[in-house]
């Protein structure tokens, strides 16, 4: 049976469920329910698009990095994100979709990507804050995905997570340098934290009560924790780091709760989240237009690769004829 086989059969379903129950991996050759396949395609495609679109906000600063060292670090980080997109498109292709088709869907706004990348990067401190908060939130989301029930996705995530740790560290190290710099640099960090804090909390998705797909994804071992559990983990991890940096997180309700042994915190503005996710964020149109331009200007590369592959195939046929 192949992944694209839509027939259902009790014996296949039993085998699938037994694999999930034993916490083992489903591989591309295994039978899987159509809804499982569709859920994974949607999630992996959204994830791949996020990596690719996510190159833009920071890519914006490569040409203006303040030193050769900062430029080399940022360049490496943005290139890593391109690589993450490629692994993930390859993982999605094992489910029977085509990368070309996924790219088309992205530039026609038929598939989503993380809302966080629809905010502009206004200062160099944003490079540090994105590494610290956005890659930090990505790590919380992605480490449990290394144990996702779908083998190719889980394996891609192992490597991605190693690189995300470097991203988080480089961001934090940049901020540490800035907060120990001039008062203007320290103020720049605080202003950036004020803008990115709430959008970072929104990266975990809607509150559990408003997240209809979570239960099914958890039953399938695609997701291991709910959105609210991951958000809590992120807040608890980040607060001491903010203290070490000497910056304030812009939430008057943020405080340690001794009873829960966790931080209480305020509610993100979900109407803003919904607006940004449905296309009305500050830079949605700009991000998609840029991606479309890049795709169109790369058409000749894809065409050349196709012609070359055809020629190689024809040569092979000549030899074997
Ligand atoms: Fe990434
Ligand atoms: Fe990253």
PDB file of C-alpha atoms and ligand atoms in Angstrom:
ATOM      1  CA  UNK A   1       0.000   0.000   0.000  1.00  0.00           C
ATOM      2  CA  UNK A   2       1.248   3.466  -0.729  1.00  0.00           C
ATOM      3  CA  UNK A   3       0.700   6.743   1.048  1.00  0.00           C
ATOM      4  CA  UNK A   4      -1.520   7.970  -1.767  1.00  0.00           C
ATOM      5  CA  UNK A   5      -3.882   5.005  -1.635  1.00  0.00           C
ATOM      6  CA  UNK A   6      -7.219   6.331  -0.517  1.00  0.00           C
ATOM      7  CA  UNK A   7      -8.816   2.951   0.139  1.00  0.00           C
ATOM      8  CA  UNK A   8      -9.550   2.222   3.704  1.00  0.00           C
ATOM      9  CA  UNK A   9      -9.409  -1.252   5.161  1.00  0.00           C
ATOM     10  CA  UNK A  10      -9.911  -2.340   8.790  1.00  0.00           C
ATOM     11  CA  UNK A  11      -6.666  -4.355   8.792  1.00  0.00           C
ATOM     12  CA  UNK A  12      -4.643  -1.355   7.538  1.00  0.00           C
ATOM     13  CA  UNK A  13      -6.308   0.929  10.031  1.00  0.00           C
ATOM     14  CA  UNK A  14      -5.513  -1.493  12.850  1.00  0.00           C
ATOM     15  CA  UNK A  15      -1.895  -1.654  11.773  1.00  0.00           C
ATOM     16  CA  UNK A  16      -1.679   2.141  11.542  1.00  0.00           C
ATOM     17  CA  UNK A  17      -3.230   2.580  14.981  1.00  0.00           C
ATOM     18  CA  UNK A  18      -0.957  -0.102  16.477  1.00  0.00           C
ATOM     19  CA  UNK A  19       2.089   1.740  15.120  1.00  0.00           C
ATOM     20  CA  UNK A  20       0.869   5.008  16.644  1.00  0.00           C
ATOM     21  CA  UNK A  21       0.013   3.335  19.966  1.00  0.00           C
ATOM     22  CA  UNK A  22       3.479   1.759  20.144  1.00  0.00           C
ATOM     23  CA  UNK A  23       4.932   5.255  19.585  1.00  0.00           C
ATOM     24  CA  UNK A  24       6.653   4.117  16.414  1.00  0.00           C
ATOM     25  CA  UNK A  25       7.067   5.949  13.105  1.00  0.00           C
ATOM     26  CA  UNK A  26       4.804   5.934  10.081  1.00  0.00           C
ATOM     27  CA  UNK A  27       6.917   5.883   6.907  1.00  0.00           C
ATOM     28  CA  UNK A  28       5.979   7.007   3.360  1.00  0.00           C
ATOM     29  CA  UNK A  29       5.488   3.376   2.229  1.00  0.00           C
ATOM     30  CA  UNK A  30       2.943   2.657   5.009  1.00  0.00           C
ATOM     31  CA  UNK A  31      -0.801   2.946   4.650  1.00  0.00           C
ATOM     32  CA  UNK A  32      -2.195   5.977   6.443  1.00  0.00           C
ATOM     33  CA  UNK A  33      -5.633   7.519   6.803  1.00  0.00           C
ATOM     34  CA  UNK A  34      -6.279  10.238   4.254  1.00  0.00           C
ATOM     35  CA  UNK A  35      -6.998  12.766   7.022  1.00  0.00           C
ATOM     36  CA  UNK A  36      -3.579  12.026   8.615  1.00  0.00           C
ATOM     37  CA  UNK A  37      -1.862  12.586   5.269  1.00  0.00           C
ATOM     38  CA  UNK A  38      -3.759  15.832   4.645  1.00  0.00           C
ATOM     39  CA  UNK A  39      -3.051  17.147   8.149  1.00  0.00           C
ATOM     40  CA  UNK A  40       0.662  16.479   7.705  1.00  0.00           C
ATOM     41  CA  UNK A  41       0.784  18.087   4.266  1.00  0.00           C
ATOM     42  CA  UNK A  42      -0.901  21.193   5.640  1.00  0.00           C
ATOM     43  CA  UNK A  43       1.379  21.376   8.672  1.00  0.00           C
ATOM     44  CA  UNK A  44       4.666  20.599   6.898  1.00  0.00           C
ATOM     45  CA  UNK A  45       3.852  22.968   4.009  1.00  0.00           C
ATOM     46  CA  UNK A  46       3.016  25.779   6.430  1.00  0.00           C
ATOM     47  CA  UNK A  47       6.218  25.059   8.275  1.00  0.00           C
ATOM     48  CA  UNK A  48       8.311  25.049   5.069  1.00  0.00           C
ATOM     49  CA  UNK A  49       6.707  28.305   3.893  1.00  0.00           C
ATOM     50  CA  UNK A  50       7.462  29.877   7.286  1.00  0.00           C
ATOM     51  CA  UNK A  51      11.157  29.021   6.970  1.00  0.00           C
ATOM     52  CA  UNK A  52      11.315  30.518   3.462  1.00  0.00           C
ATOM     53  CA  UNK A  53       9.270  33.650   4.174  1.00  0.00           C
ATOM     54  CA  UNK A  54      11.134  33.958   7.484  1.00  0.00           C
ATOM     55  CA  UNK A  55      14.333  34.727   5.567  1.00  0.00           C
ATOM     56  CA  UNK A  56      12.923  38.107   4.539  1.00  0.00           C
ATOM     57  CA  UNK A  57      12.643  40.119   7.778  1.00  0.00           C
ATOM     58  CA  UNK A  58      16.251  39.416   8.760  1.00  0.00           C
ATOM     59  CA  UNK A  59      17.584  39.232   5.209  1.00  0.00           C
ATOM     60  CA  UNK A  60      16.604  42.886   5.111  1.00  0.00           C
ATOM     61  CA  UNK A  61      19.568  43.660   7.410  1.00  0.00           C
ATOM     62  CA  UNK A  62      22.357  41.594   5.830  1.00  0.00           C
ATOM     63  CA  UNK A  63      23.591  44.528   3.767  1.00  0.00           C
ATOM     64  CA  UNK A  64      23.501  46.836   6.785  1.00  0.00           C
ATOM     65  CA  UNK A  65      25.084  44.614   9.449  1.00  0.00           C
ATOM     66  CA  UNK A  66      27.340  46.767  11.666  1.00  0.00           C
ATOM     67  CA  UNK A  67      30.467  44.592  11.331  1.00  0.00           C
ATOM     68  CA  UNK A  68      31.917  41.746   9.287  1.00  0.00           C
ATOM     69  CA  UNK A  69      31.369  39.377  12.222  1.00  0.00           C
ATOM     70  CA  UNK A  70      27.697  40.319  12.566  1.00  0.00           C
ATOM     71  CA  UNK A  71      27.242  39.995   8.830  1.00  0.00           C
ATOM     72  CA  UNK A  72      28.797  36.502   8.720  1.00  0.00           C
ATOM     73  CA  UNK A  73      26.568  35.338  11.599  1.00  0.00           C
ATOM     74  CA  UNK A  74      23.392  36.770  10.074  1.00  0.00           C
ATOM     75  CA  UNK A  75      24.199  35.417   6.628  1.00  0.00           C
ATOM     76  CA  UNK A  76      24.749  31.920   8.070  1.00  0.00           C
ATOM     77  CA  UNK A  77      21.483  32.113  10.005  1.00  0.00           C
ATOM     78  CA  UNK A  78      19.396  33.211   7.033  1.00  0.00           C
ATOM     79  CA  UNK A  79      20.989  30.507   4.869  1.00  0.00           C
ATOM     80  CA  UNK A  80      20.093  27.928   7.529  1.00  0.00           C
ATOM     81  CA  UNK A  81      16.444  28.975   7.209  1.00  0.00           C
ATOM     82  CA  UNK A  82      16.605  28.345   3.446  1.00  0.00           C
ATOM     83  CA  UNK A  83      17.959  24.880   4.199  1.00  0.00           C
ATOM     84  CA  UNK A  84      15.134  24.231   6.677  1.00  0.00           C
ATOM     85  CA  UNK A  85      12.614  25.127   3.991  1.00  0.00           C
ATOM     86  CA  UNK A  86      14.273  22.666   1.591  1.00  0.00           C
ATOM     87  CA  UNK A  87      14.291  19.747   4.088  1.00  0.00           C
ATOM     88  CA  UNK A  88      10.654  20.401   4.846  1.00  0.00           C
ATOM     89  CA  UNK A  89       9.516  20.632   1.216  1.00  0.00           C
ATOM     90  CA  UNK A  90      11.340  17.325   0.672  1.00  0.00           C
ATOM     91  CA  UNK A  91       9.500  15.818   3.682  1.00  0.00           C
ATOM     92  CA  UNK A  92       6.162  17.053   2.261  1.00  0.00           C
ATOM     93  CA  UNK A  93       6.997  15.490  -1.117  1.00  0.00           C
ATOM     94  CA  UNK A  94       7.140  12.043   0.513  1.00  0.00           C
ATOM     95  CA  UNK A  95       3.390  12.488   1.109  1.00  0.00           C
ATOM     96  CA  UNK A  96       2.715  12.757  -2.617  1.00  0.00           C
ATOM     97  CA  UNK A  97       2.663  16.521  -3.184  1.00  0.00           C
ATOM     98  CA  UNK A  98       4.925  18.485  -5.461  1.00  0.00           C
ATOM     99  CA  UNK A  99       7.181  21.324  -4.299  1.00  0.00           C
ATOM    100  CA  UNK A 100       6.176  23.412  -7.314  1.00  0.00           C
ATOM    101  CA  UNK A 101       2.538  23.011  -6.351  1.00  0.00           C
ATOM    102  CA  UNK A 102       3.223  24.082  -2.758  1.00  0.00           C
ATOM    103  CA  UNK A 103       5.129  27.173  -3.914  1.00  0.00           C
ATOM    104  CA  UNK A 104       2.225  28.107  -6.206  1.00  0.00           C
ATOM    105  CA  UNK A 105      -0.157  27.800  -3.279  1.00  0.00           C
ATOM    106  CA  UNK A 106       2.068  30.034  -1.145  1.00  0.00           C
ATOM    107  CA  UNK A 107       2.330  32.834  -3.699  1.00  0.00           C
ATOM    108  CA  UNK A 108      -1.391  32.666  -4.408  1.00  0.00           C
ATOM    109  CA  UNK A 109      -1.987  32.951  -0.634  1.00  0.00           C
ATOM    110  CA  UNK A 110      -3.816  29.617  -0.576  1.00  0.00           C
ATOM    111  CA  UNK A 111      -1.545  28.240   2.136  1.00  0.00           C
ATOM    112  CA  UNK A 112      -0.471  30.032   5.277  1.00  0.00           C
ATOM    113  CA  UNK A 113       2.834  30.623   7.032  1.00  0.00           C
ATOM    114  CA  UNK A 114       3.607  31.773  10.566  1.00  0.00           C
ATOM    115  CA  UNK A 115       1.985  35.118  11.435  1.00  0.00           C
ATOM    116  CA  UNK A 116       5.229  36.348  13.028  1.00  0.00           C
ATOM    117  CA  UNK A 117       6.895  37.037   9.675  1.00  0.00           C
ATOM    118  CA  UNK A 118       4.302  39.659   8.790  1.00  0.00           C
ATOM    119  CA  UNK A 119       5.869  42.200  11.132  1.00  0.00           C
ATOM    120  CA  UNK A 120       8.591  44.581   9.905  1.00  0.00           C
ATOM    121  CA  UNK A 121      12.204  44.659  11.157  1.00  0.00           C
ATOM    122  CA  UNK A 122      12.805  48.315  11.988  1.00  0.00           C
ATOM    123  CA  UNK A 123      16.175  48.293  13.801  1.00  0.00           C
ATOM    124  CA  UNK A 124      19.239  46.068  14.127  1.00  0.00           C
ATOM    125  CA  UNK A 125      18.050  45.091  17.601  1.00  0.00           C
ATOM    126  CA  UNK A 126      15.237  43.245  15.804  1.00  0.00           C
ATOM    127  CA  UNK A 127      17.836  40.790  14.478  1.00  0.00           C
ATOM    128  CA  UNK A 128      18.786  39.936  18.063  1.00  0.00           C
ATOM    129  CA  UNK A 129      15.230  39.876  19.357  1.00  0.00           C
ATOM    130  CA  UNK A 130      14.063  37.625  16.508  1.00  0.00           C
ATOM    131  CA  UNK A 131      16.862  35.175  17.302  1.00  0.00           C
ATOM    132  CA  UNK A 132      16.094  35.266  21.011  1.00  0.00           C
ATOM    133  CA  UNK A 133      12.280  35.283  20.999  1.00  0.00           C
ATOM    134  CA  UNK A 134      11.173  34.022  17.577  1.00  0.00           C
ATOM    135  CA  UNK A 135      13.745  31.248  17.219  1.00  0.00           C
ATOM    136  CA  UNK A 136      13.278  30.585  20.960  1.00  0.00           C
ATOM    137  CA  UNK A 137       9.544  30.082  20.428  1.00  0.00           C
ATOM    138  CA  UNK A 138      10.289  27.983  17.348  1.00  0.00           C
ATOM    139  CA  UNK A 139      12.514  25.713  19.481  1.00  0.00           C
ATOM    140  CA  UNK A 140       9.695  25.186  22.028  1.00  0.00           C
ATOM    141  CA  UNK A 141       7.354  24.290  19.169  1.00  0.00           C
ATOM    142  CA  UNK A 142       9.806  22.159  17.249  1.00  0.00           C
ATOM    143  CA  UNK A 143      11.710  20.062  19.784  1.00  0.00           C
ATOM    144  CA  UNK A 144       8.609  17.883  20.427  1.00  0.00           C
ATOM    145  CA  UNK A 145       8.247  17.482  16.640  1.00  0.00           C
ATOM    146  CA  UNK A 146      11.480  15.441  16.657  1.00  0.00           C
ATOM    147  CA  UNK A 147       9.207  12.724  18.102  1.00  0.00           C
ATOM    148  CA  UNK A 148       6.401  13.276  15.588  1.00  0.00           C
ATOM    149  CA  UNK A 149       4.835  10.034  14.349  1.00  0.00           C
ATOM    150  CA  UNK A 150       5.670  10.749  10.700  1.00  0.00           C
ATOM    151  CA  UNK A 151       9.267   9.570  10.123  1.00  0.00           C
ATOM    152  CA  UNK A 152      10.505  12.007   7.438  1.00  0.00           C
ATOM    153  CA  UNK A 153       9.163  15.023   9.353  1.00  0.00           C
ATOM    154  CA  UNK A 154      10.616  13.843  12.670  1.00  0.00           C
ATOM    155  CA  UNK A 155      14.038  13.225  11.117  1.00  0.00           C
ATOM    156  CA  UNK A 156      14.084  16.636   9.381  1.00  0.00           C
ATOM    157  CA  UNK A 157      13.297  18.262  12.723  1.00  0.00           C
ATOM    158  CA  UNK A 158      16.315  16.748  14.493  1.00  0.00           C
ATOM    159  CA  UNK A 159      18.727  18.647  12.286  1.00  0.00           C
ATOM    160  CA  UNK A 160      16.578  21.774  12.150  1.00  0.00           C
ATOM    161  CA  UNK A 161      16.432  21.981  15.948  1.00  0.00           C
ATOM    162  CA  UNK A 162      20.228  21.840  16.248  1.00  0.00           C
ATOM    163  CA  UNK A 163      20.466  24.857  13.955  1.00  0.00           C
ATOM    164  CA  UNK A 164      17.628  26.678  15.738  1.00  0.00           C
ATOM    165  CA  UNK A 165      19.656  26.527  18.971  1.00  0.00           C
ATOM    166  CA  UNK A 166      22.475  28.357  17.211  1.00  0.00           C
ATOM    167  CA  UNK A 167      19.924  30.948  15.989  1.00  0.00           C
ATOM    168  CA  UNK A 168      18.639  31.530  19.480  1.00  0.00           C
ATOM    169  CA  UNK A 169      22.147  31.840  20.914  1.00  0.00           C
ATOM    170  CA  UNK A 170      23.366  34.273  18.275  1.00  0.00           C
ATOM    171  CA  UNK A 171      20.337  36.491  18.948  1.00  0.00           C
ATOM    172  CA  UNK A 172      20.888  36.437  22.687  1.00  0.00           C
ATOM    173  CA  UNK A 173      24.600  37.132  22.300  1.00  0.00           C
ATOM    174  CA  UNK A 174      23.862  40.149  20.080  1.00  0.00           C
ATOM    175  CA  UNK A 175      21.394  41.505  22.640  1.00  0.00           C
ATOM    176  CA  UNK A 176      23.874  40.958  25.460  1.00  0.00           C
ATOM    177  CA  UNK A 177      26.405  43.073  23.543  1.00  0.00           C
ATOM    178  CA  UNK A 178      23.827  45.786  22.902  1.00  0.00           C
ATOM    179  CA  UNK A 179      22.498  46.039  26.468  1.00  0.00           C
ATOM    180  CA  UNK A 180      26.078  46.433  27.645  1.00  0.00           C
ATOM    181  CA  UNK A 181      26.711  49.108  25.026  1.00  0.00           C
ATOM    182  CA  UNK A 182      25.518  52.714  24.972  1.00  0.00           C
ATOM    183  CA  UNK A 183      22.215  53.838  26.578  1.00  0.00           C
ATOM    184  CA  UNK A 184      20.848  54.313  23.034  1.00  0.00           C
ATOM    185  CA  UNK A 185      21.660  50.688  22.177  1.00  0.00           C
ATOM    186  CA  UNK A 186      20.019  49.429  25.347  1.00  0.00           C
ATOM    187  CA  UNK A 187      16.922  51.520  24.606  1.00  0.00           C
ATOM    188  CA  UNK A 188      16.865  50.076  21.084  1.00  0.00           C
ATOM    189  CA  UNK A 189      16.748  46.550  22.536  1.00  0.00           C
ATOM    190  CA  UNK A 190      13.886  47.446  24.890  1.00  0.00           C
ATOM    191  CA  UNK A 191      11.888  49.074  22.084  1.00  0.00           C
ATOM    192  CA  UNK A 192      12.340  45.977  19.960  1.00  0.00           C
ATOM    193  CA  UNK A 193      11.310  43.612  22.796  1.00  0.00           C
ATOM    194  CA  UNK A 194       8.167  45.721  23.273  1.00  0.00           C
ATOM    195  CA  UNK A 195       7.194  45.168  19.628  1.00  0.00           C
ATOM    196  CA  UNK A 196       8.035  41.456  19.373  1.00  0.00           C
ATOM    197  CA  UNK A 197       6.876  40.033  22.695  1.00  0.00           C
ATOM    198  CA  UNK A 198       3.155  39.637  21.942  1.00  0.00           C
ATOM    199  CA  UNK A 199       3.571  38.462  18.338  1.00  0.00           C
ATOM    200  CA  UNK A 200       6.043  35.838  19.687  1.00  0.00           C
ATOM    201  CA  UNK A 201       3.411  34.517  22.123  1.00  0.00           C
ATOM    202  CA  UNK A 202       0.981  34.281  19.190  1.00  0.00           C
ATOM    203  CA  UNK A 203       3.380  31.905  17.401  1.00  0.00           C
ATOM    204  CA  UNK A 204       1.979  29.043  19.476  1.00  0.00           C
ATOM    205  CA  UNK A 205      -1.394  29.477  17.835  1.00  0.00           C
ATOM    206  CA  UNK A 206      -4.809  30.158  19.352  1.00  0.00           C
ATOM    207  CA  UNK A 207      -5.744  29.219  22.911  1.00  0.00           C
ATOM    208  CA  UNK A 208      -6.558  25.520  23.340  1.00  0.00           C
ATOM    209  CA  UNK A 209     -10.300  26.177  23.398  1.00  0.00           C
ATOM    210  CA  UNK A 210     -10.029  27.751  19.915  1.00  0.00           C
ATOM    211  CA  UNK A 211      -7.738  25.169  18.357  1.00  0.00           C
ATOM    212  CA  UNK A 212     -10.020  22.522  16.811  1.00  0.00           C
ATOM    213  CA  UNK A 213      -7.240  20.414  15.226  1.00  0.00           C
ATOM    214  CA  UNK A 214      -5.120  19.985  18.353  1.00  0.00           C
ATOM    215  CA  UNK A 215      -6.861  16.945  19.851  1.00  0.00           C
ATOM    216  CA  UNK A 216      -6.723  14.917  16.637  1.00  0.00           C
ATOM    217  CA  UNK A 217      -3.088  15.876  16.030  1.00  0.00           C
ATOM    218  CA  UNK A 218      -2.232  14.773  19.556  1.00  0.00           C
ATOM    219  CA  UNK A 219      -4.091  11.476  19.140  1.00  0.00           C
ATOM    220  CA  UNK A 220      -1.963  10.855  16.042  1.00  0.00           C
ATOM    221  CA  UNK A 221       1.267  11.781  17.892  1.00  0.00           C
ATOM    222  CA  UNK A 222       1.904  14.592  15.439  1.00  0.00           C
ATOM    223  CA  UNK A 223       1.627  17.129  18.232  1.00  0.00           C
ATOM    224  CA  UNK A 224       2.830  16.248  21.735  1.00  0.00           C
ATOM    225  CA  UNK A 225       1.674  19.316  23.674  1.00  0.00           C
ATOM    226  CA  UNK A 226      -1.179  21.793  23.347  1.00  0.00           C
ATOM    227  CA  UNK A 227      -0.638  25.409  22.234  1.00  0.00           C
ATOM    228  CA  UNK A 228      -1.176  26.724  25.760  1.00  0.00           C
ATOM    229  CA  UNK A 229       1.271  24.226  27.287  1.00  0.00           C
ATOM    230  CA  UNK A 230       3.974  25.292  24.839  1.00  0.00           C
ATOM    231  CA  UNK A 231       3.235  28.987  25.368  1.00  0.00           C
ATOM    232  CA  UNK A 232       3.584  28.499  29.122  1.00  0.00           C
ATOM    233  CA  UNK A 233       6.880  26.687  28.658  1.00  0.00           C
ATOM    234  CA  UNK A 234       8.169  29.538  26.487  1.00  0.00           C
ATOM    235  CA  UNK A 235       7.189  32.221  29.009  1.00  0.00           C
ATOM    236  CA  UNK A 236       8.808  30.313  31.895  1.00  0.00           C
ATOM    237  CA  UNK A 237      11.982  29.833  29.884  1.00  0.00           C
ATOM    238  CA  UNK A 238      12.156  33.458  28.692  1.00  0.00           C
ATOM    239  CA  UNK A 239      11.480  35.442  31.866  1.00  0.00           C
ATOM    240  CA  UNK A 240      14.854  34.668  33.538  1.00  0.00           C
ATOM    241  CA  UNK A 241      16.628  35.403  30.265  1.00  0.00           C
ATOM    242  CA  UNK A 242      14.909  38.815  30.119  1.00  0.00           C
ATOM    243  CA  UNK A 243      16.041  39.455  33.693  1.00  0.00           C
ATOM    244  CA  UNK A 244      19.614  38.559  32.781  1.00  0.00           C
ATOM    245  CA  UNK A 245      19.466  40.999  29.878  1.00  0.00           C
ATOM    246  CA  UNK A 246      17.906  43.687  32.042  1.00  0.00           C
ATOM    247  CA  UNK A 247      14.919  44.220  29.762  1.00  0.00           C
ATOM    248  CA  UNK A 248      11.246  44.394  30.698  1.00  0.00           C
ATOM    249  CA  UNK A 249       8.623  42.205  29.048  1.00  0.00           C
ATOM    250  CA  UNK A 250       5.630  44.427  28.167  1.00  0.00           C
ATOM    251  CA  UNK A 251       2.971  42.572  30.147  1.00  0.00           C
ATOM    252  CA  UNK A 252       1.611  44.108  33.390  1.00  0.00           C
ATOM    253  CA  UNK A 253       0.023  40.744  34.300  1.00  0.00           C
ATOM    254  CA  UNK A 254       3.282  38.796  34.125  1.00  0.00           C
ATOM    255  CA  UNK A 255       4.248  37.403  37.535  1.00  0.00           C
ATOM    256  CA  UNK A 256       5.442  34.216  39.202  1.00  0.00           C
ATOM    257  CA  UNK A 257       2.655  32.043  40.589  1.00  0.00           C
ATOM    258  CA  UNK A 258       4.055  30.054  43.491  1.00  0.00           C
ATOM    259  CA  UNK A 259       1.102  27.688  43.628  1.00  0.00           C
ATOM    260  CA  UNK A 260       1.336  26.716  39.956  1.00  0.00           C
ATOM    261  CA  UNK A 261       5.141  26.931  39.961  1.00  0.00           C
ATOM    262  CA  UNK A 262       4.783  28.833  36.695  1.00  0.00           C
ATOM    263  CA  UNK A 263       4.296  32.393  35.472  1.00  0.00           C
ATOM    264  CA  UNK A 264       0.883  33.947  35.057  1.00  0.00           C
ATOM    265  CA  UNK A 265       0.694  36.191  32.025  1.00  0.00           C
ATOM    266  CA  UNK A 266      -1.756  38.275  30.013  1.00  0.00           C
ATOM    267  CA  UNK A 267      -3.802  37.293  27.011  1.00  0.00           C
ATOM    268  CA  UNK A 268      -2.442  38.115  23.532  1.00  0.00           C
ATOM    269  CA  UNK A 269      -4.688  40.242  21.326  1.00  0.00           C
ATOM    270  CA  UNK A 270      -6.361  37.457  19.370  1.00  0.00           C
ATOM    271  CA  UNK A 271      -8.130  39.872  17.031  1.00  0.00           C
ATOM    272  CA  UNK A 272      -4.702  41.071  15.875  1.00  0.00           C
ATOM    273  CA  UNK A 273      -3.602  37.449  15.409  1.00  0.00           C
ATOM    274  CA  UNK A 274      -6.660  36.659  13.286  1.00  0.00           C
ATOM    275  CA  UNK A 275      -6.164  39.789  11.172  1.00  0.00           C
ATOM    276  CA  UNK A 276      -2.478  39.023  10.542  1.00  0.00           C
ATOM    277  CA  UNK A 277      -3.072  35.352   9.752  1.00  0.00           C
ATOM    278  CA  UNK A 278      -5.791  36.246   7.259  1.00  0.00           C
ATOM    279  CA  UNK A 279      -3.579  38.658   5.321  1.00  0.00           C
ATOM    280  CA  UNK A 280      -4.025  42.047   6.994  1.00  0.00           C
ATOM    281  CA  UNK A 281      -0.693  42.216   8.882  1.00  0.00           C
ATOM    282  CA  UNK A 282       1.783  45.066   8.353  1.00  0.00           C
ATOM    283  CA  UNK A 283       3.856  43.227   5.715  1.00  0.00           C
ATOM    284  CA  UNK A 284       1.748  40.314   4.333  1.00  0.00           C
ATOM    285  CA  UNK A 285       1.454  41.797   0.846  1.00  0.00           C
ATOM    286  CA  UNK A 286       5.129  42.767   0.759  1.00  0.00           C
ATOM    287  CA  UNK A 287       6.280  39.276   1.832  1.00  0.00           C
ATOM    288  CA  UNK A 288       4.217  37.486  -0.803  1.00  0.00           C
ATOM    289  CA  UNK A 289       5.147  39.966  -3.552  1.00  0.00           C
ATOM    290  CA  UNK A 290       8.835  39.452  -2.742  1.00  0.00           C
ATOM    291  CA  UNK A 291       8.463  35.657  -2.772  1.00  0.00           C
ATOM    292  CA  UNK A 292       6.598  35.803  -6.082  1.00  0.00           C
ATOM    293  CA  UNK A 293       9.329  37.959  -7.642  1.00  0.00           C
ATOM    294  CA  UNK A 294      12.025  35.570  -6.435  1.00  0.00           C
ATOM    295  CA  UNK A 295      10.113  32.594  -7.831  1.00  0.00           C
ATOM    296  CA  UNK A 296       9.596  34.270 -11.193  1.00  0.00           C
ATOM    297  CA  UNK A 297      13.168  35.434 -11.513  1.00  0.00           C
ATOM    298  CA  UNK A 298      14.327  31.871 -10.760  1.00  0.00           C
ATOM    299  CA  UNK A 299      12.242  30.388 -13.605  1.00  0.00           C
ATOM    300  CA  UNK A 300      15.250  30.184 -15.935  1.00  0.00           C
ATOM    301  CA  UNK A 301      17.202  28.136 -13.363  1.00  0.00           C
ATOM    302  CA  UNK A 302      14.380  25.599 -13.079  1.00  0.00           C
ATOM    303  CA  UNK A 303      14.066  25.519 -16.870  1.00  0.00           C
ATOM    304  CA  UNK A 304      17.826  24.974 -17.322  1.00  0.00           C
ATOM    305  CA  UNK A 305      17.784  22.172 -14.739  1.00  0.00           C
ATOM    306  CA  UNK A 306      14.894  20.528 -16.556  1.00  0.00           C
ATOM    307  CA  UNK A 307      16.632  20.697 -19.951  1.00  0.00           C
ATOM    308  CA  UNK A 308      19.831  19.316 -18.419  1.00  0.00           C
ATOM    309  CA  UNK A 309      17.953  16.442 -16.757  1.00  0.00           C
ATOM    310  CA  UNK A 310      16.214  15.632 -20.071  1.00  0.00           C
ATOM    311  CA  UNK A 311      19.581  15.590 -21.894  1.00  0.00           C
ATOM    312  CA  UNK A 312      21.105  13.287 -19.275  1.00  0.00           C
ATOM    313  CA  UNK A 313      18.117  10.946 -19.518  1.00  0.00           C
ATOM    314  CA  UNK A 314      18.372  10.900 -23.346  1.00  0.00           C
ATOM    315  CA  UNK A 315      22.114  10.090 -23.120  1.00  0.00           C
ATOM    316  CA  UNK A 316      21.404   7.240 -20.746  1.00  0.00           C
ATOM    317  CA  UNK A 317      18.812   5.842 -23.136  1.00  0.00           C
ATOM    318  CA  UNK A 318      21.351   6.009 -26.006  1.00  0.00           C
ATOM    319  CA  UNK A 319      23.899   4.056 -23.991  1.00  0.00           C
ATOM    320  CA  UNK A 320      21.438   1.356 -22.951  1.00  0.00           C
ATOM    321  CA  UNK A 321      19.795   1.139 -26.436  1.00  0.00           C
TER     322      UNK A 321
HETATM  323 FE1  LIG B   1      14.362  27.541  10.836  1.00  0.00          FE
HETATM  324 FE1  LIG B   2      15.798  29.769  12.940  1.00  0.00          FE
END
